[in-house]
Coordinates of C-alpha atoms and ligand atoms in Angstrom, one line a residue:
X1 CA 34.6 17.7 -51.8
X2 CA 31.5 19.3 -52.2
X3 CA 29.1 17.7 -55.2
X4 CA 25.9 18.6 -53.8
X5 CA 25.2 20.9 -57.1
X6 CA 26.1 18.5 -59.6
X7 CA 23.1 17.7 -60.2
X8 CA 21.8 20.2 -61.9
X9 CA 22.9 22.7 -64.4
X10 CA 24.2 26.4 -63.9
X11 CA 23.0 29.2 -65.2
X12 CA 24.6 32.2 -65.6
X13 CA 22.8 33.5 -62.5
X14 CA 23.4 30.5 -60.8
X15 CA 26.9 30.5 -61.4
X16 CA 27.8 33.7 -59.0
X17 CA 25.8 31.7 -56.3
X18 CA 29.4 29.9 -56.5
X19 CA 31.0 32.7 -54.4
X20 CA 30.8 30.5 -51.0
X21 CA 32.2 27.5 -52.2
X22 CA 35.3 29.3 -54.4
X23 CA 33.8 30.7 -57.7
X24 CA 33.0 34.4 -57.3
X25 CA 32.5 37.4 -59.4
X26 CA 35.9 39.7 -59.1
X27 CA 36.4 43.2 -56.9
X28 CA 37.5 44.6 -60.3
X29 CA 36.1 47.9 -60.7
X30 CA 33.4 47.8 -62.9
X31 CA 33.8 51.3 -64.1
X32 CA 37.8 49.9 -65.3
X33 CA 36.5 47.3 -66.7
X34 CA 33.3 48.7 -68.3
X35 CA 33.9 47.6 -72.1
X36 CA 34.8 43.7 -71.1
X37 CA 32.9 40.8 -70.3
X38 CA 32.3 40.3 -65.9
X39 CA 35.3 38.7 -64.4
X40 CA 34.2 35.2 -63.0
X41 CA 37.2 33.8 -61.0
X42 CA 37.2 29.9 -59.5
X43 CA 39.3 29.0 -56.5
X44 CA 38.4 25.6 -55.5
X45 CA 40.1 22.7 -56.4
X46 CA 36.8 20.3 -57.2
X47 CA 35.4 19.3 -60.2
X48 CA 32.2 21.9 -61.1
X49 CA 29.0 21.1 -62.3
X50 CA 28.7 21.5 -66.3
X51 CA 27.8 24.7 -67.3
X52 CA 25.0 24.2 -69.6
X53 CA 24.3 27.0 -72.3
X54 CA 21.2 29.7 -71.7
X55 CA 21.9 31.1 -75.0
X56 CA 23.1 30.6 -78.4
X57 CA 23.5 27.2 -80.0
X58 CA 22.4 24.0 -77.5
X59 CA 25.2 21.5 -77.1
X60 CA 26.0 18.9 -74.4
X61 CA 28.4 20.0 -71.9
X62 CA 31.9 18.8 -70.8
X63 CA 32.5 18.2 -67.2
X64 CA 36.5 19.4 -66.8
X65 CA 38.3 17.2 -64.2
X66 CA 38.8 19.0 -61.1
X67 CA 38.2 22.3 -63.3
X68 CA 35.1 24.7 -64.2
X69 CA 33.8 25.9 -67.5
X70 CA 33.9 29.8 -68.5
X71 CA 30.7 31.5 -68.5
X72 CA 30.2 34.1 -71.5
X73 CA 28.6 37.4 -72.5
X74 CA 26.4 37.2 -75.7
X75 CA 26.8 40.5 -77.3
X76 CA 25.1 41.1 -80.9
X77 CA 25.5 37.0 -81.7
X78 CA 29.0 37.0 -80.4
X79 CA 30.4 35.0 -77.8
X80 CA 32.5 37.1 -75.5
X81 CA 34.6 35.4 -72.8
X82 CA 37.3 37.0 -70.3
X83 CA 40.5 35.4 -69.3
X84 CA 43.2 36.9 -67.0
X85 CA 46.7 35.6 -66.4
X86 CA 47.7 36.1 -63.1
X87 CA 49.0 34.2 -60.2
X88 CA 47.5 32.1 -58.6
X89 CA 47.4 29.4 -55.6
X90 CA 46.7 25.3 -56.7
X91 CA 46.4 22.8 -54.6
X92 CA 47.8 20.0 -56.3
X93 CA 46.8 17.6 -53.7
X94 CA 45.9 18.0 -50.2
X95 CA 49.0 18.8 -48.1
X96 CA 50.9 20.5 -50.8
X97 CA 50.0 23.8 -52.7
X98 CA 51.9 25.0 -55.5
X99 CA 52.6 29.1 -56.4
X100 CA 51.7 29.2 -60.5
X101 CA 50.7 31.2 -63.1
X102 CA 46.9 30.0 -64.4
X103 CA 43.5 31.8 -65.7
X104 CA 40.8 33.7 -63.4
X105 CA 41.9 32.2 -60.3
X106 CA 42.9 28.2 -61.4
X107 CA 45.8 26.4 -62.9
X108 CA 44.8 25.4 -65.5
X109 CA 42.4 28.1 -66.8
X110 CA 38.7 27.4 -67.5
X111 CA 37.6 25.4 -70.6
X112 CA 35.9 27.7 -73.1
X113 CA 33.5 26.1 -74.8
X114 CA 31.6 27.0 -78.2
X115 CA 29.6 25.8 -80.7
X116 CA 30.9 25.1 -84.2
X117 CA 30.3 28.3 -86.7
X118 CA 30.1 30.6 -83.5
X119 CA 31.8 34.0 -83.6
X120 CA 33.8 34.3 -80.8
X121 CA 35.7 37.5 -78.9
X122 CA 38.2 36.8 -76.3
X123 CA 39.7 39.3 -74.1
X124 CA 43.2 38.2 -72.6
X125 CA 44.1 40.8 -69.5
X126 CA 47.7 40.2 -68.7
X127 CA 47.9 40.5 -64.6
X128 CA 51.6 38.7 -65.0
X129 CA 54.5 40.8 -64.4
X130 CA 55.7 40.1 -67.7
X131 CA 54.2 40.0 -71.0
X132 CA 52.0 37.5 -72.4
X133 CA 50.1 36.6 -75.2
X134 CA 47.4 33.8 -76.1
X135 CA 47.8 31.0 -78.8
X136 CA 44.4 29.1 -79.6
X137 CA 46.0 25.6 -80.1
X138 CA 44.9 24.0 -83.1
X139 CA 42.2 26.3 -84.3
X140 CA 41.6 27.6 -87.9
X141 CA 41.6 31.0 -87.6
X142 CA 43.0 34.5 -89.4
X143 CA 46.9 34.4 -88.8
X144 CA 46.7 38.1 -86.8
X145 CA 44.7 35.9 -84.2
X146 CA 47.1 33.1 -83.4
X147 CA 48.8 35.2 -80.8
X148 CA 52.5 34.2 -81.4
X149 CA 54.4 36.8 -79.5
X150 CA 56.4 39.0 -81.4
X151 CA 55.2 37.2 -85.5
X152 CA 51.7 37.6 -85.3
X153 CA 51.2 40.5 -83.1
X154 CA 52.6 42.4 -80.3
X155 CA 53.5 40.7 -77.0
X156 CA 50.0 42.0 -73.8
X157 CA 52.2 44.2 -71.8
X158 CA 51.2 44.1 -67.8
X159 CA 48.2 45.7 -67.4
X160 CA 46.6 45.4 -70.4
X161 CA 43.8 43.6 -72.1
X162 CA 43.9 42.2 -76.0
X163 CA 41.3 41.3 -78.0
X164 CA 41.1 38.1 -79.6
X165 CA 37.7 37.7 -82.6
X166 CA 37.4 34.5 -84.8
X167 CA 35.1 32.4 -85.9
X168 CA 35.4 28.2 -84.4
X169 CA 35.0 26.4 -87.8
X170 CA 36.2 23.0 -86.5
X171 CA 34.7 21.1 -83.8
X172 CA 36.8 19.0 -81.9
X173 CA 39.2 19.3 -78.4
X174 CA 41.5 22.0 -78.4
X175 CA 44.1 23.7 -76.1
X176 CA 45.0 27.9 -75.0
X177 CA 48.6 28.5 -74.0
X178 CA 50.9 31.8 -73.9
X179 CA 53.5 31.8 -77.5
X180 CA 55.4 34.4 -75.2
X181 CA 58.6 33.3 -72.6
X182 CA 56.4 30.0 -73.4
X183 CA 59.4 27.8 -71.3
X184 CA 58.3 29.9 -68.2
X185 CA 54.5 30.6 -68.6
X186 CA 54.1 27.2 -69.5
X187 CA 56.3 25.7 -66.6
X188 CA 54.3 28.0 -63.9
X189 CA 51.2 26.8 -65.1
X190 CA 49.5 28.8 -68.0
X191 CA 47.1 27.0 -70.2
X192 CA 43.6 25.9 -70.6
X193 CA 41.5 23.2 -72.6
X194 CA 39.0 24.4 -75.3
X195 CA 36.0 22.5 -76.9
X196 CA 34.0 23.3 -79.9
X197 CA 30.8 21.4 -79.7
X198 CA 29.3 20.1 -83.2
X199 CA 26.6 22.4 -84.9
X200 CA 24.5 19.4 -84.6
X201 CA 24.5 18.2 -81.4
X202 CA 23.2 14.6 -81.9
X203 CA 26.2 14.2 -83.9
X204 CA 28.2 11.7 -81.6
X205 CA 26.2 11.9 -78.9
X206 CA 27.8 10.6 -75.5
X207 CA 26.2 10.2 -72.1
X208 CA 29.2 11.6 -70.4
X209 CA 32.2 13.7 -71.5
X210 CA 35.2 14.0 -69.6
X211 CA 38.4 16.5 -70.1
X212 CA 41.6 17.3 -68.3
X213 CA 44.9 18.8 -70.0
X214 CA 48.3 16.1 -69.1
X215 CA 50.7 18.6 -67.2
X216 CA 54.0 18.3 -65.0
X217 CA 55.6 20.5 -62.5
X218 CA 59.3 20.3 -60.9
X219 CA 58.8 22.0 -57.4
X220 CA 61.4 21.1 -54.6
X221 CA 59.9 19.4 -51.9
X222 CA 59.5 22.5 -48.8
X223 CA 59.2 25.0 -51.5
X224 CA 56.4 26.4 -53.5
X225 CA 57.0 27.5 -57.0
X226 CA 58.0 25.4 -59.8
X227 CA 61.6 25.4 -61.0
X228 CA 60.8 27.3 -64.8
X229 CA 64.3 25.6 -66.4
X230 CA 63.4 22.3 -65.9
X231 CA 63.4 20.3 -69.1
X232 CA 62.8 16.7 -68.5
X233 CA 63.1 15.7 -64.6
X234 CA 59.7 16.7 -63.5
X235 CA 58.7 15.3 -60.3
X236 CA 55.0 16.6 -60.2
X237 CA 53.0 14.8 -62.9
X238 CA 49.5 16.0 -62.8
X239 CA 45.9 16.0 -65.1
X240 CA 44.5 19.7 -64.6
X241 CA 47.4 20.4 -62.0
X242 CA 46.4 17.2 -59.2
X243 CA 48.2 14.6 -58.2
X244 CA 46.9 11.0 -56.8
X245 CA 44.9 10.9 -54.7
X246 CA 43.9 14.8 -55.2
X247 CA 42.2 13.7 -58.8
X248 CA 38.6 13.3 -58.9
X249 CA 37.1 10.0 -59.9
X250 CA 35.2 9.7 -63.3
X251 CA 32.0 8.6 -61.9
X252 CA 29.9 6.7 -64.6
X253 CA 26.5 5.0 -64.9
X254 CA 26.9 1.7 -66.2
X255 CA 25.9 1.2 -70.5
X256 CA 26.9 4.9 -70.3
X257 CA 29.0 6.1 -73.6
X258 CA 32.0 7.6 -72.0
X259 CA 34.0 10.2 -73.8
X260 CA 37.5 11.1 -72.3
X261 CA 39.6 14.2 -73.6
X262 CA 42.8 14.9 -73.1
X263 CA 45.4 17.2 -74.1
X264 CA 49.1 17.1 -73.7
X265 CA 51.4 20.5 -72.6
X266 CA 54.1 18.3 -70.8
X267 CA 57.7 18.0 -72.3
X268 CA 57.1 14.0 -72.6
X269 CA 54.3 11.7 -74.1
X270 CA 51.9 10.3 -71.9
X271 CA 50.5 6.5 -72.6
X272 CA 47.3 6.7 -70.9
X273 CA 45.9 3.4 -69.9
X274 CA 42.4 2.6 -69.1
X275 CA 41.4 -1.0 -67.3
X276 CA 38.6 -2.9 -67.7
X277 CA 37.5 -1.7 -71.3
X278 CA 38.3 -1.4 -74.6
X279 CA 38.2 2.1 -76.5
X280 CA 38.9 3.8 -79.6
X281 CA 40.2 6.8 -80.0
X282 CA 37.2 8.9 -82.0
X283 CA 39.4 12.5 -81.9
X284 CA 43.0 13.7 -82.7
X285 CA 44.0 17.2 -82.6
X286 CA 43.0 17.5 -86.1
X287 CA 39.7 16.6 -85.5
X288 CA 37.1 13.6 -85.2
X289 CA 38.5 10.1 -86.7
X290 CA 35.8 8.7 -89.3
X291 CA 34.4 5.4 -88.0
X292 CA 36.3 3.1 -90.7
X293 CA 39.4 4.6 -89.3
X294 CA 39.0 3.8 -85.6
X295 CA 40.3 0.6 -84.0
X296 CA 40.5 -0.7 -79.8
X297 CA 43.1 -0.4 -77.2
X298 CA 43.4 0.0 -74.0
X299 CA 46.3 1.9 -74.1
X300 CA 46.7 5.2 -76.4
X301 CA 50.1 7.8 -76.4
X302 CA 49.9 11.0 -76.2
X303 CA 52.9 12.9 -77.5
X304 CA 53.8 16.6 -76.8
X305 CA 51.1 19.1 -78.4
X306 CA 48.5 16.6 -79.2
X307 CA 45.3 16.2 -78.2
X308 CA 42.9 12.5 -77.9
X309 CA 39.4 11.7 -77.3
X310 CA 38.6 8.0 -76.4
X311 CA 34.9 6.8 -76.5
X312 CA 33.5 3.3 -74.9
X313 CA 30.7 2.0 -72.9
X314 CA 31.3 1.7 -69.6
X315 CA 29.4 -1.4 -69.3
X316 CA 31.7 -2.7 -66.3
X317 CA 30.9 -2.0 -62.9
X318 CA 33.7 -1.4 -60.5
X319 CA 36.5 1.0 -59.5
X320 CA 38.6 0.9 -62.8
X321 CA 42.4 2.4 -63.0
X322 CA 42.8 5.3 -65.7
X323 CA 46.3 6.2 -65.0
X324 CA 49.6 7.1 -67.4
X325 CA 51.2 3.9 -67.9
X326 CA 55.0 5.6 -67.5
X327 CA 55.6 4.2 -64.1
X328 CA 57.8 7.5 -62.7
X329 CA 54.5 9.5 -64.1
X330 CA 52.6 7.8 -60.8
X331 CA 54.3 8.7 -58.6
X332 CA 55.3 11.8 -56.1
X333 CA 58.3 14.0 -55.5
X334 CA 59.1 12.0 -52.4
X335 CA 60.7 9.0 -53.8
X336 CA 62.5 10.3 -57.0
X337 CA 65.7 10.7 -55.2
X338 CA 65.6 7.6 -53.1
X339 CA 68.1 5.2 -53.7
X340 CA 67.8 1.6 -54.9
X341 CA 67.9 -0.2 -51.7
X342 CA 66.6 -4.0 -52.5
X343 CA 68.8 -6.6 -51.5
X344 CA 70.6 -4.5 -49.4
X345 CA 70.4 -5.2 -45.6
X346 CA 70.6 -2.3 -43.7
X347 CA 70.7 -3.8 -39.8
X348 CA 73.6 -2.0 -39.3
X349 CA 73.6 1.0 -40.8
X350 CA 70.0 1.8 -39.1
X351 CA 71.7 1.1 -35.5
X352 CA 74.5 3.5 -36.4
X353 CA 72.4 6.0 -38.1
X354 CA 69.8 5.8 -34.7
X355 CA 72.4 7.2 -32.5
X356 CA 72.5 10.1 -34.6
X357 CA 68.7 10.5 -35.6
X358 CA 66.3 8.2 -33.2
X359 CA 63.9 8.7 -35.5
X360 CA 65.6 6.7 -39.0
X361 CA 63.8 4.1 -40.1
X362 CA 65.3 1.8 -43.3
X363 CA 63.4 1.7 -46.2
X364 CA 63.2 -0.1 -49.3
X365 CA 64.7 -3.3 -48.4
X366 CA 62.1 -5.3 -50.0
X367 CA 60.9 -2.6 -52.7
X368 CA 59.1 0.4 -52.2
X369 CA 55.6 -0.4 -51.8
X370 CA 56.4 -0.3 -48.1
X371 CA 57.1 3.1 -48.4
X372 CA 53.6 4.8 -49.0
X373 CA 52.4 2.5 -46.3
X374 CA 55.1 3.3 -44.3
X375 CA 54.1 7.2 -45.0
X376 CA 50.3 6.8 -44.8
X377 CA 49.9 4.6 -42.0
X378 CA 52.8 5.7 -39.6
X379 CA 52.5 9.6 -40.1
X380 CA 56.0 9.5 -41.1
X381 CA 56.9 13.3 -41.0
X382 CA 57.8 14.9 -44.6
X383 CA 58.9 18.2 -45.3
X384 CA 57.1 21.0 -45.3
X385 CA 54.5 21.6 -48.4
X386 CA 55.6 18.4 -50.3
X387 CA 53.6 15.0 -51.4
X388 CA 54.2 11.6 -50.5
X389 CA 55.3 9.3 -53.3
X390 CA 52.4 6.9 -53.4
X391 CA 49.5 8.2 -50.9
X392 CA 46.6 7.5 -52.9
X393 CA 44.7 4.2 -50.2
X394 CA 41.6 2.2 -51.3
X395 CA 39.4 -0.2 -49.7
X396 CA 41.6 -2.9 -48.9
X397 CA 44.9 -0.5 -48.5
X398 CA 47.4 1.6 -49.5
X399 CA 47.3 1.9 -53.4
X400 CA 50.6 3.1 -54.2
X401 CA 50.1 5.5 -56.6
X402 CA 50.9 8.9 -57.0
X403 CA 50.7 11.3 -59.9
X404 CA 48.8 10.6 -63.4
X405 CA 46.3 7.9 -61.3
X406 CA 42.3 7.7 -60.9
X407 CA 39.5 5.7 -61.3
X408 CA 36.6 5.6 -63.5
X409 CA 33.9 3.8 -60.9
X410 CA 31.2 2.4 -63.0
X411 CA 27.8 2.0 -61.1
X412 CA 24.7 0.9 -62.0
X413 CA 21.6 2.9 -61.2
X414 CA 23.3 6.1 -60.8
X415 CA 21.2 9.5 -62.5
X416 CA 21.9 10.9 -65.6
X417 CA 23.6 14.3 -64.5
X418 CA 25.4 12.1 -60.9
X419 CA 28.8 13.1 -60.9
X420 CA 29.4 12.4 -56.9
X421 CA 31.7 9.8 -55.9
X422 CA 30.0 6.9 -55.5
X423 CA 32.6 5.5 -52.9
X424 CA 34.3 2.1 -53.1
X425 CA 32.9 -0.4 -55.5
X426 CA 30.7 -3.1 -53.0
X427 CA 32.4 -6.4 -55.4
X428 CA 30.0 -9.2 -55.7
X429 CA 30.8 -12.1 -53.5
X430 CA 33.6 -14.4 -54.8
X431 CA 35.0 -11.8 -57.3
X432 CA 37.8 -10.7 -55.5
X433 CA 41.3 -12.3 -55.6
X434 CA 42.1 -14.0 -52.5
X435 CA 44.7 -15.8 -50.5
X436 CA 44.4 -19.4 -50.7
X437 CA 46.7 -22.4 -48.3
X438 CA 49.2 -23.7 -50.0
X439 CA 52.1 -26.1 -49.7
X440 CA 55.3 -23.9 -50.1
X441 CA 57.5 -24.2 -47.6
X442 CA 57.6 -21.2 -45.2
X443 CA 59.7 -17.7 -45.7
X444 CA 62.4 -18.1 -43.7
X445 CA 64.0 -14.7 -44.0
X446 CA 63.2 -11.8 -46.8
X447 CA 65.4 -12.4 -49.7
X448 CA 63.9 -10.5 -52.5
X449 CA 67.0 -11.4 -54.9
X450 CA 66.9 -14.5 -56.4
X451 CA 70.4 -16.3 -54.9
X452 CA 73.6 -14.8 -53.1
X453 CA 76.2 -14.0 -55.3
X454 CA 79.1 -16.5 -54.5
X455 CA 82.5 -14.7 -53.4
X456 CA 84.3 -13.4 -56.6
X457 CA 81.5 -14.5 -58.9
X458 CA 79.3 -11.8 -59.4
X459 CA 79.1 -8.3 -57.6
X460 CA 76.0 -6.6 -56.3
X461 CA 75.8 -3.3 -57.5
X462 CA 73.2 -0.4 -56.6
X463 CA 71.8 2.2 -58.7
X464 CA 72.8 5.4 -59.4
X465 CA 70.8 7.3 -57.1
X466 CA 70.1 10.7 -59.8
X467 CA 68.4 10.4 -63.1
X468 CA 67.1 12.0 -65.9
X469 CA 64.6 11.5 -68.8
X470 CA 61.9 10.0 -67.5
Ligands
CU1 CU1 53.1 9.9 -68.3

């Protein structure tokens, strides 16, 4: 991934400087287009620079996790921004790609962001074969503008571009997603985060401020597009549509004050868990939490339709987990359908099996981490277009993690606007758990369950291989 512009700002001139790495202004016809804000498209997978403002109100940027902000067109004091639906191509994680529905070339869309008390005009062109429409997820705004398909206004045929205009009285994190065949638009893909910066921007001022929108994906392993009637058995769980290990690290210079945003548009709640500090959550969907209010965790839920900021000083250096603390929520398709196989000795089955397919190999005798080593160290072959279920590999091996998984890496001496991964953490010497001699007799032969059922005693039964809820 390419970081080399992170650090420094874009302006909007900059920004079409973007076409060569993936961010381009569109072919649309300019003459079709002539009433509505330039087209900027993004195809690239890697987290973009913040997009600092050139005009209107000054705020502090966000930096969207594997994502890009919108630019906008001021026109008479009014922000104008232009979003298209349309399909689009994600790579979820390197070695699979996924067919979806997004905004201006990504899944998710851009994050819009605006300043608290500015007027704001969005233009939604629908380039779906279906209808759409746009809802501005917890916003205060006149009930005409809330776009519920069919209650508050007309669903956007194909082909044609609606008008959004309110004013953003709130600040806070918020969310844009279709209120029109929602189940589909929202299973292929469709939504986008949105932040209204505070009129006064030393009002919770924070060194570094991090979003990504908690989504989830049910895509076949060979295929492409996500299966839309999926309502609980996803087997893609992604932050801005990536997986482990294609989600960028939060990089952060240590004594930094961190802000984290998330949003939730799966079907399931999400405990996100970050190691190695405390936090408190400082935002809800409804808006900033008053100090007196706040207390630490290192853990916080987010259910369906809710959105959380977390603030803390990342005064620890090293390579710290952030990850979804749902165990099935890190991990990839392949995997989900494997049976339980631990105690079960499979010498024989492989030699029948062998004559039949040289290549079988057992798996899962002892558990499964040897099954993401087995995958990333031996090449294993998988089918076409599909993830491994643990690929992610660090400095001293395969990680085992798939999914909702990253790092924040806290370094010291980094510059105030370094985003670029830093690489591993270099641990001071000592600081690392080690192996030490002991006197335990020696492992004889793997027995990962605790004693052999004696004969009529107790039987040993294996798991169901399907299931569903997770
Ligand atoms: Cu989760």
């Amino acid at each position: 991934m390419n970081f080399s512009r992170f650090t420094r700002g874009i302006s909007r001139r900059d920004f079409f400087r973007f076409a060569g790495a993936g961010i381009a202004a569109s072919t649309v016809s300019k003459v079709a287009m002539a009433a509505l804000p330039e087209l900027v498209s993004a195809d690239a997978a890697a987290t973009q620079a913040p997009l600092h403002p050139t005009n209107g109100r000054p705020y502090n940027p966000v930096v969207t996790l594997n994502g890009w902000s919108l630019p906008w067109r001021m026109n008479n004091g009014i922000k104008e921004f232009h979003l298209v639906a349309e399909p689009v191509t994600r790579e979820i994680a390197p070695g699979m790609k996924a067919h979806l529905w997004g905004y201006n070339g990504q899944s998710p869309g851009p994050t819009i962001e605006v300043v608290e008390g500015d007027r704001v005009r969005m233009f939604v062109t629908n380039r779906l074969p279906e209808v759409t429409s746009m809802h501005w997820h917890g916003q205060r705004l006149p009930n005409g503008m809330d776009g519920i398909s069919g209650l508050t206004q007309p669903p956007i045929p194909p082909g044609k571009t609606f008008m959004y205009e309110f004013e953003a009285k709130r600040a806070g994190t918020f969310m844009y997603h279709p209120h029109a065949d929602e189940m589909t638009q929202m299973a292929m893909g469709m939504m986008g985060s949105w932040v209204t910066h505070p009129k006064n921007p030393k009002s919770m001022p924070v060194d570094r401020d991090f979003i990504f929108l908690l989504n989830a994906y049910d895509i076949d392993p060979g295929s492409y597009t996500p299966k839309i009637n999926t309502m609980l058995d996803f087997n893609l769980w992604t932050w801005n549509s990536r997986a482990f290990p294609g989600i960028d690290p939060l990089v952060a210079r240590r004594n930094d004050r961190v802000r984290i945003r998330f949003g939730n548009l799966t079907m399931t709640n999400h405990p996100i868990h970050l190691h190695g500090h405390e936090f408190q959550v400082t935002g809800t969907d409804g808006g900033w939490v008053p100090p007196s209010a706040r207390w630490p965790e290192v853990t916080t839920d987010v259910a369906v339709g809710q959105m959380r900021a977390i603030e803390f000083v990342a005064n620890e250096p090293g390579d710290w987990a952030l990850h979804c603390h749902k165990s099935h929520h890190t991990m990839n398709p392949m995997g989900h359908q494997v049976p339980t196989m631990i105690g079960v000795d499979q010498r024989d089955l492989v030699g029948k099996i062998n004559r039949l397919l040289p290549d079988y190999m057992a798996m899962g005798e002892t558990g499964m981490a040897s099954m993401g080593e087995t995958t990333a160290m031996m090449d294993m072959p998988l089918p076409e277009n599909t993830l491994p279920m643990a690929a992610g590999t660090g400095q001293f091996g395969p990680v085992d993690m798939g999914g909702m998984f990253t790092t924040l890496k806290v370094r010291d001496g980094l510059a105030r606007n370094d985003y670029q991964d830093p690489g591993p953490y270099r641990h001071p010497a000592g600081t690392v758990a080690r192996e030490v001699s002991n006197d335990m007799p020696p492992l004889t032969r793997q027995d990962p369950e605790p004693s052999s059922p004696g004969p009529g005693i107790e039987m040993s039964v294996r798991k169901p291989t399907s299931h569903t809820g997770h």
